[in-house]
């Protein structure tokens, strides 16, 4: 059974066809990177998987369960967590406070029906444990607005991990980062538990190949190529798009 199976997903915004029939399947523990130029539909695909928007047509299954029309919190309860392309932190709270909020939220979603909420000290211990695991303990009492942008992106990933998701969606966690900061985020993703299924949006091909078992390339609402590093590097349509993008950037 696939961890995630997207079948023929389409999404229209008025006349804009953001997704034109996307099909995608990830096995449990697989790490896939989604590449593609601006406006390709990558974030829209994430929204349809996390429930922030409902696909116009098509279906989405998580470990065999149809989640196409579920609300985001119901999907979170089934094990979906995500980060956003635009930073989504409380800038005037400390790093620890941000993580505490995420742990409390995850606790409510995941454990409400299984066991009573643990006391505040237990939640604190789990938040501190997460900071410790991810090397952010020293920054625990720092206000998020005083962190570097790279550190903020790391905090966001840790927040997404607070509910121990089965499927983690990362929307460009390295965008706008320096090479050194990018490396830290890449290392972080590589250290995630091997059983966690990961779908990550990334613009840089080299970063994508560092992380991914498999790559999918989107363009104009479609997946135009899918495969390993050799297949993607050798794909003419992909290189045309990427060379085109570099030319317009120059
Ligand atoms: N809420 C919306 N309303 C109208 N159009 C939208 C909306 N969200 C996205 N679009 C359009 O859908 C298309 C796909 O956008 P999307 O954000 O999914 O692309 P992307 O691949 O994530 O791009 P980027 O690399 O710039 O983040 C674009 O043409 C975008 O303008
Ligand atoms: Mg996007």
mmCIF file of C-alpha atoms and ligand atoms in Angstrom:
data_model
loop_
_atom_site.group_PDB
_atom_site.id
_atom_site.type_symbol
_atom_site.label_atom_id
_atom_site.label_comp_id
_atom_site.label_asym_id
_atom_site.label_seq_id
_atom_site.Cartn_x
_atom_site.Cartn_y
_atom_site.Cartn_z
ATOM 1 C CA UNK A 1 0.000 0.000 0.000
ATOM 2 C CA UNK A 2 1.319 3.464 -0.868
ATOM 3 C CA UNK A 3 1.874 6.035 1.869
ATOM 4 C CA UNK A 4 0.503 8.689 -0.472
ATOM 5 C CA UNK A 5 -1.372 8.247 -3.688
ATOM 6 C CA UNK A 6 -2.523 11.236 -5.680
ATOM 7 C CA UNK A 7 -4.672 10.285 -8.651
ATOM 8 C CA UNK A 8 -5.416 12.705 -11.441
ATOM 9 C CA UNK A 9 -5.673 15.740 -9.132
ATOM 10 C CA UNK A 10 -6.876 18.943 -10.760
ATOM 11 C CA UNK A 11 -7.378 22.393 -9.285
ATOM 12 C CA UNK A 12 -8.783 25.425 -11.041
ATOM 13 C CA UNK A 13 -8.717 28.931 -9.616
ATOM 14 C CA UNK A 14 -11.309 30.576 -11.836
ATOM 15 C CA UNK A 15 -9.708 30.295 -15.251
ATOM 16 C CA UNK A 16 -6.277 29.325 -13.911
ATOM 17 C CA UNK A 17 -5.541 25.604 -14.201
ATOM 18 C CA UNK A 18 -3.037 25.269 -11.375
ATOM 19 C CA UNK A 19 -3.166 21.448 -11.472
ATOM 20 C CA UNK A 20 -4.095 19.642 -14.685
ATOM 21 C CA UNK A 21 -4.308 16.005 -13.613
ATOM 22 C CA UNK A 22 -1.408 15.156 -11.338
ATOM 23 C CA UNK A 23 -0.768 11.546 -10.332
ATOM 24 C CA UNK A 24 1.905 10.703 -7.820
ATOM 25 C CA UNK A 25 2.638 7.771 -5.545
ATOM 26 C CA UNK A 26 5.054 7.470 -2.623
ATOM 27 C CA UNK A 27 5.931 4.307 -0.751
ATOM 28 C CA UNK A 28 6.270 4.434 3.036
ATOM 29 C CA UNK A 29 9.667 5.886 3.957
ATOM 30 C CA UNK A 30 10.296 7.221 0.476
ATOM 31 C CA UNK A 31 11.769 10.698 0.027
ATOM 32 C CA UNK A 32 10.620 12.514 -3.038
ATOM 33 C CA UNK A 33 11.575 16.019 -4.155
ATOM 34 C CA UNK A 34 9.258 18.065 -6.321
ATOM 35 C CA UNK A 35 11.099 20.381 -8.693
ATOM 36 C CA UNK A 36 9.647 22.912 -11.074
ATOM 37 C CA UNK A 37 9.670 26.570 -12.063
ATOM 38 C CA UNK A 38 7.578 29.307 -10.437
ATOM 39 C CA UNK A 39 3.866 28.829 -10.936
ATOM 40 C CA UNK A 40 4.202 25.143 -11.854
ATOM 41 C CA UNK A 41 1.586 24.151 -9.256
ATOM 42 C CA UNK A 42 3.854 22.670 -6.576
ATOM 43 C CA UNK A 43 2.400 24.549 -3.605
ATOM 44 C CA UNK A 44 -1.139 23.995 -4.890
ATOM 45 C CA UNK A 45 -0.449 20.256 -4.954
ATOM 46 C CA UNK A 46 0.764 20.491 -1.321
ATOM 47 C CA UNK A 47 -2.414 22.373 -0.353
ATOM 48 C CA UNK A 48 -4.574 19.636 -1.848
ATOM 49 C CA UNK A 49 -2.621 16.983 0.119
ATOM 50 C CA UNK A 50 -2.691 18.889 3.444
ATOM 51 C CA UNK A 51 -6.317 19.964 3.012
ATOM 52 C CA UNK A 52 -5.758 23.716 2.839
ATOM 53 C CA UNK A 53 -7.580 23.525 -0.479
ATOM 54 C CA UNK A 54 -9.810 20.802 -1.892
ATOM 55 C CA UNK A 55 -8.955 19.484 -5.360
ATOM 56 C CA UNK A 56 -11.493 20.323 -8.070
ATOM 57 C CA UNK A 57 -11.313 16.680 -9.172
ATOM 58 C CA UNK A 58 -9.187 13.590 -8.638
ATOM 59 C CA UNK A 59 -8.431 11.723 -5.427
ATOM 60 C CA UNK A 60 -5.833 11.637 -2.661
ATOM 61 C CA UNK A 61 -5.188 8.617 -0.478
ATOM 62 C CA UNK A 62 -3.081 8.385 2.650
ATOM 63 C CA UNK A 63 -2.107 4.819 3.549
ATOM 64 C CA UNK A 64 -5.097 3.641 1.564
ATOM 65 C CA UNK A 65 -7.638 5.987 3.222
ATOM 66 C CA UNK A 66 -9.396 8.504 0.973
ATOM 67 C CA UNK A 67 -8.581 11.988 2.346
ATOM 68 C CA UNK A 68 -9.546 13.993 -0.762
ATOM 69 C CA UNK A 69 -12.211 16.035 1.026
ATOM 70 C CA UNK A 70 -11.077 15.936 4.660
ATOM 71 C CA UNK A 71 -10.339 19.122 6.618
ATOM 72 C CA UNK A 72 -6.679 19.885 7.436
ATOM 73 C CA UNK A 73 -7.012 18.889 11.113
ATOM 74 C CA UNK A 74 -8.497 15.517 10.191
ATOM 75 C CA UNK A 75 -5.559 14.919 7.837
ATOM 76 C CA UNK A 76 -3.120 15.987 10.558
ATOM 77 C CA UNK A 77 -4.707 13.437 12.860
ATOM 78 C CA UNK A 78 -4.020 10.784 10.208
ATOM 79 C CA UNK A 79 -0.358 11.782 10.177
ATOM 80 C CA UNK A 80 0.105 14.607 7.643
ATOM 81 C CA UNK A 81 2.307 17.558 8.668
ATOM 82 C CA UNK A 82 3.635 20.372 6.563
ATOM 83 C CA UNK A 83 5.645 23.555 6.498
ATOM 84 C CA UNK A 84 4.659 26.598 4.466
ATOM 85 C CA UNK A 85 6.543 28.430 1.750
ATOM 86 C CA UNK A 86 6.134 31.665 3.713
ATOM 87 C CA UNK A 87 7.405 31.605 7.284
ATOM 88 C CA UNK A 88 4.585 30.732 9.629
ATOM 89 C CA UNK A 89 6.099 31.373 13.069
ATOM 90 C CA UNK A 90 5.115 33.645 15.961
ATOM 91 C CA UNK A 91 7.906 36.200 15.633
ATOM 92 C CA UNK A 92 7.381 37.755 19.074
ATOM 93 C CA UNK A 93 7.465 34.455 20.951
ATOM 94 C CA UNK A 94 10.600 32.510 21.813
ATOM 95 C CA UNK A 95 11.718 29.410 19.947
ATOM 96 C CA UNK A 96 10.657 27.224 22.885
ATOM 97 C CA UNK A 97 7.226 28.901 23.035
ATOM 98 C CA UNK A 98 6.695 28.271 19.312
ATOM 99 C CA UNK A 99 7.595 24.612 19.738
ATOM 100 C CA UNK A 100 5.368 24.362 22.834
ATOM 101 C CA UNK A 101 2.405 25.595 20.806
ATOM 102 C CA UNK A 102 3.104 23.015 18.116
ATOM 103 C CA UNK A 103 3.430 20.218 20.686
ATOM 104 C CA UNK A 104 0.152 21.267 22.354
ATOM 105 C CA UNK A 105 -1.598 21.352 18.964
ATOM 106 C CA UNK A 106 -0.239 17.964 17.966
ATOM 107 C CA UNK A 107 -1.161 16.578 21.366
ATOM 108 C CA UNK A 108 -4.770 17.637 20.981
ATOM 109 C CA UNK A 109 -5.005 16.224 17.479
ATOM 110 C CA UNK A 110 -3.252 12.963 18.015
ATOM 111 C CA UNK A 111 -3.896 11.865 21.553
ATOM 112 C CA UNK A 112 -7.253 13.303 22.545
ATOM 113 C CA UNK A 113 -9.072 10.008 22.296
ATOM 114 C CA UNK A 114 -6.273 7.766 23.446
ATOM 115 C CA UNK A 115 -5.117 9.194 26.742
ATOM 116 C CA UNK A 116 -5.731 12.302 28.836
ATOM 117 C CA UNK A 117 -3.545 15.284 27.998
ATOM 118 C CA UNK A 118 -0.303 15.061 29.856
ATOM 119 C CA UNK A 119 0.528 17.868 32.275
ATOM 120 C CA UNK A 120 2.326 21.028 31.238
ATOM 121 C CA UNK A 121 5.622 19.613 32.499
ATOM 122 C CA UNK A 122 5.306 16.682 30.080
ATOM 123 C CA UNK A 123 4.623 19.004 27.164
ATOM 124 C CA UNK A 124 7.595 21.162 28.192
ATOM 125 C CA UNK A 125 9.804 18.079 28.332
ATOM 126 C CA UNK A 126 8.773 17.019 24.838
ATOM 127 C CA UNK A 127 9.330 20.530 23.431
ATOM 128 C CA UNK A 128 12.772 20.709 25.048
ATOM 129 C CA UNK A 129 13.531 17.206 23.802
ATOM 130 C CA UNK A 130 12.757 18.279 20.227
ATOM 131 C CA UNK A 131 15.009 21.334 20.541
ATOM 132 C CA UNK A 132 17.734 19.114 21.921
ATOM 133 C CA UNK A 133 17.441 16.514 19.174
ATOM 134 C CA UNK A 134 17.669 19.166 16.485
ATOM 135 C CA UNK A 135 20.496 21.201 18.023
ATOM 136 C CA UNK A 136 18.359 24.242 18.809
ATOM 137 C CA UNK A 137 18.528 24.163 22.625
ATOM 138 C CA UNK A 138 20.838 27.159 22.845
ATOM 139 C CA UNK A 139 18.264 29.230 20.953
ATOM 140 C CA UNK A 140 15.301 28.140 23.125
ATOM 141 C CA UNK A 141 14.846 31.484 24.882
ATOM 142 C CA UNK A 142 15.575 33.619 21.814
ATOM 143 C CA UNK A 143 12.682 35.510 20.242
ATOM 144 C CA UNK A 144 12.025 34.068 16.794
ATOM 145 C CA UNK A 145 12.328 37.516 15.200
ATOM 146 C CA UNK A 146 15.947 37.648 16.414
ATOM 147 C CA UNK A 147 16.913 34.389 14.699
ATOM 148 C CA UNK A 148 18.564 34.255 11.301
ATOM 149 C CA UNK A 149 16.195 33.308 8.479
ATOM 150 C CA UNK A 150 17.943 29.941 8.219
ATOM 151 C CA UNK A 151 17.327 29.204 11.908
ATOM 152 C CA UNK A 152 13.675 30.194 11.490
ATOM 153 C CA UNK A 153 13.268 27.634 8.709
ATOM 154 C CA UNK A 154 14.777 24.988 10.982
ATOM 155 C CA UNK A 155 12.335 25.862 13.771
ATOM 156 C CA UNK A 156 9.476 25.428 11.298
ATOM 157 C CA UNK A 157 10.659 21.941 10.397
ATOM 158 C CA UNK A 158 10.911 21.035 14.090
ATOM 159 C CA UNK A 159 7.357 22.326 14.635
ATOM 160 C CA UNK A 160 6.105 20.109 11.818
ATOM 161 C CA UNK A 161 7.817 17.149 13.521
ATOM 162 C CA UNK A 162 6.090 17.726 16.848
ATOM 163 C CA UNK A 163 3.234 15.326 16.078
ATOM 164 C CA UNK A 164 5.544 12.593 14.761
ATOM 165 C CA UNK A 165 3.961 12.690 11.301
ATOM 166 C CA UNK A 166 3.916 9.750 8.921
ATOM 167 C CA UNK A 167 3.922 12.051 5.896
ATOM 168 C CA UNK A 168 5.944 15.267 6.027
ATOM 169 C CA UNK A 169 5.478 17.962 3.373
ATOM 170 C CA UNK A 170 8.228 20.606 3.188
ATOM 171 C CA UNK A 171 7.545 23.607 0.941
ATOM 172 C CA UNK A 172 10.894 25.086 -0.091
ATOM 173 C CA UNK A 173 12.561 24.948 3.326
ATOM 174 C CA UNK A 174 15.824 26.157 1.764
ATOM 175 C CA UNK A 175 14.438 29.117 -0.207
ATOM 176 C CA UNK A 176 16.359 32.308 0.491
ATOM 177 C CA UNK A 177 19.033 30.551 2.569
ATOM 178 C CA UNK A 178 22.796 30.949 2.252
ATOM 179 C CA UNK A 179 24.734 27.861 1.105
ATOM 180 C CA UNK A 180 25.782 27.157 4.725
ATOM 181 C CA UNK A 181 22.208 27.476 5.992
ATOM 182 C CA UNK A 182 20.949 25.295 3.131
ATOM 183 C CA UNK A 183 23.432 22.637 4.155
ATOM 184 C CA UNK A 184 22.073 22.638 7.720
ATOM 185 C CA UNK A 185 18.509 22.137 6.502
ATOM 186 C CA UNK A 186 19.633 19.396 4.104
ATOM 187 C CA UNK A 187 21.442 17.648 6.980
ATOM 188 C CA UNK A 188 18.323 17.952 9.094
ATOM 189 C CA UNK A 189 16.126 16.352 6.442
ATOM 190 C CA UNK A 190 18.643 13.561 5.930
ATOM 191 C CA UNK A 191 18.584 12.803 9.659
ATOM 192 C CA UNK A 192 14.791 12.419 9.808
ATOM 193 C CA UNK A 193 13.570 8.928 10.723
ATOM 194 C CA UNK A 194 13.878 6.623 7.700
ATOM 195 C CA UNK A 195 10.296 5.408 8.135
ATOM 196 C CA UNK A 196 8.888 8.912 7.665
ATOM 197 C CA UNK A 197 7.622 9.564 4.149
ATOM 198 C CA UNK A 198 8.831 12.932 2.875
ATOM 199 C CA UNK A 199 7.728 15.088 -0.027
ATOM 200 C CA UNK A 200 9.782 18.263 -0.378
ATOM 201 C CA UNK A 201 9.563 21.162 -2.813
ATOM 202 C CA UNK A 202 12.937 22.514 -3.863
ATOM 203 C CA UNK A 203 14.239 24.778 -6.603
ATOM 204 C CA UNK A 204 17.867 23.713 -6.608
ATOM 205 C CA UNK A 205 18.541 20.466 -8.474
ATOM 206 C CA UNK A 206 21.725 19.697 -6.558
ATOM 207 C CA UNK A 207 19.904 20.002 -3.220
ATOM 208 C CA UNK A 208 17.117 17.832 -4.615
ATOM 209 C CA UNK A 209 19.541 15.064 -5.567
ATOM 210 C CA UNK A 210 21.148 15.225 -2.088
ATOM 211 C CA UNK A 211 17.851 14.358 -0.437
ATOM 212 C CA UNK A 212 15.624 12.487 -2.833
ATOM 213 C CA UNK A 213 15.195 8.813 -3.583
ATOM 214 C CA UNK A 214 13.111 9.991 -6.505
ATOM 215 C CA UNK A 215 12.383 13.316 -8.192
ATOM 216 C CA UNK A 216 9.235 14.572 -9.868
ATOM 217 C CA UNK A 217 9.337 17.668 -12.052
ATOM 218 C CA UNK A 218 6.240 19.833 -12.452
ATOM 219 C CA UNK A 219 5.554 22.335 -15.185
ATOM 220 C CA UNK A 220 2.321 24.155 -15.950
ATOM 221 C CA UNK A 221 0.202 22.022 -13.644
ATOM 222 C CA UNK A 222 1.545 18.669 -14.809
ATOM 223 C CA UNK A 223 4.259 16.231 -13.835
ATOM 224 C CA UNK A 224 6.490 16.155 -16.882
ATOM 225 C CA UNK A 225 9.212 13.841 -15.581
ATOM 226 C CA UNK A 226 9.772 11.442 -12.732
ATOM 227 C CA UNK A 227 12.715 9.245 -11.791
ATOM 228 C CA UNK A 228 16.154 9.065 -10.234
ATOM 229 C CA UNK A 229 19.031 11.503 -10.716
ATOM 230 C CA UNK A 230 20.189 9.953 -13.991
ATOM 231 C CA UNK A 231 16.706 9.988 -15.496
ATOM 232 C CA UNK A 232 16.083 13.613 -14.502
ATOM 233 C CA UNK A 233 19.502 14.928 -15.561
ATOM 234 C CA UNK A 234 19.098 13.185 -18.907
ATOM 235 C CA UNK A 235 15.580 14.493 -19.544
ATOM 236 C CA UNK A 236 15.531 16.992 -22.420
ATOM 237 C CA UNK A 237 12.266 18.692 -21.434
ATOM 238 C CA UNK A 238 13.565 19.230 -17.883
ATOM 239 C CA UNK A 239 16.850 20.732 -18.999
ATOM 240 C CA UNK A 240 15.039 22.983 -21.485
ATOM 241 C CA UNK A 241 12.828 24.326 -18.678
ATOM 242 C CA UNK A 242 15.728 24.786 -16.274
ATOM 243 C CA UNK A 243 17.974 26.439 -18.846
ATOM 244 C CA UNK A 244 15.046 28.660 -19.768
ATOM 245 C CA UNK A 245 14.579 29.625 -16.115
ATOM 246 C CA UNK A 246 18.274 30.447 -15.709
ATOM 247 C CA UNK A 247 18.199 32.613 -18.814
ATOM 248 C CA UNK A 248 15.234 34.641 -17.571
ATOM 249 C CA UNK A 249 16.891 35.002 -14.155
ATOM 250 C CA UNK A 250 20.117 36.348 -15.640
HETATM 251 N N1 LIG B 1 -5.394 31.130 -4.388
HETATM 252 C C1 LIG B 1 -5.130 31.280 -5.706
HETATM 253 N N2 LIG B 1 -5.948 31.978 -6.510
HETATM 254 C C2 LIG B 1 -5.700 32.126 -7.820
HETATM 255 N N3 LIG B 1 -4.628 31.599 -8.445
HETATM 256 C C3 LIG B 1 -3.761 30.898 -7.698
HETATM 257 C C4 LIG B 1 -3.964 30.701 -6.288
HETATM 258 N N4 LIG B 1 -2.937 29.947 -5.809
HETATM 259 C C5 LIG B 1 -2.130 29.686 -6.862
HETATM 260 N N5 LIG B 1 -2.620 30.254 -7.992
HETATM 261 C C6 LIG B 1 -2.024 30.159 -9.346
HETATM 262 O O1 LIG B 1 -1.831 28.776 -9.609
HETATM 263 C C7 LIG B 1 -0.602 28.556 -10.290
HETATM 264 C C8 LIG B 1 0.274 27.620 -9.475
HETATM 265 O O2 LIG B 1 0.703 28.268 -8.288
HETATM 266 P P1 LIG B 1 1.579 27.548 -7.174
HETATM 267 O O3 LIG B 1 1.709 28.488 -6.041
HETATM 268 O O4 LIG B 1 1.012 26.213 -6.895
HETATM 269 O O5 LIG B 1 2.967 27.374 -7.914
HETATM 270 P P2 LIG B 1 4.398 26.911 -7.366
HETATM 271 O O6 LIG B 1 4.857 25.833 -8.269
HETATM 272 O O7 LIG B 1 4.314 26.626 -5.913
HETATM 273 O O8 LIG B 1 5.286 28.208 -7.637
HETATM 274 P P3 LIG B 1 6.506 28.855 -6.776
HETATM 275 O O9 LIG B 1 7.723 28.096 -7.191
HETATM 276 O O10 LIG B 1 6.542 30.260 -7.252
HETATM 277 O O11 LIG B 1 6.181 28.729 -5.335
HETATM 278 C C9 LIG B 1 0.002 29.949 -10.502
HETATM 279 O O12 LIG B 1 -0.383 30.388 -11.773
HETATM 280 C C10 LIG B 1 -0.637 30.772 -9.417
HETATM 281 O O13 LIG B 1 -0.706 32.125 -9.796
HETATM 282 MG MG1 LIG B 2 5.203 27.384 -4.244
#
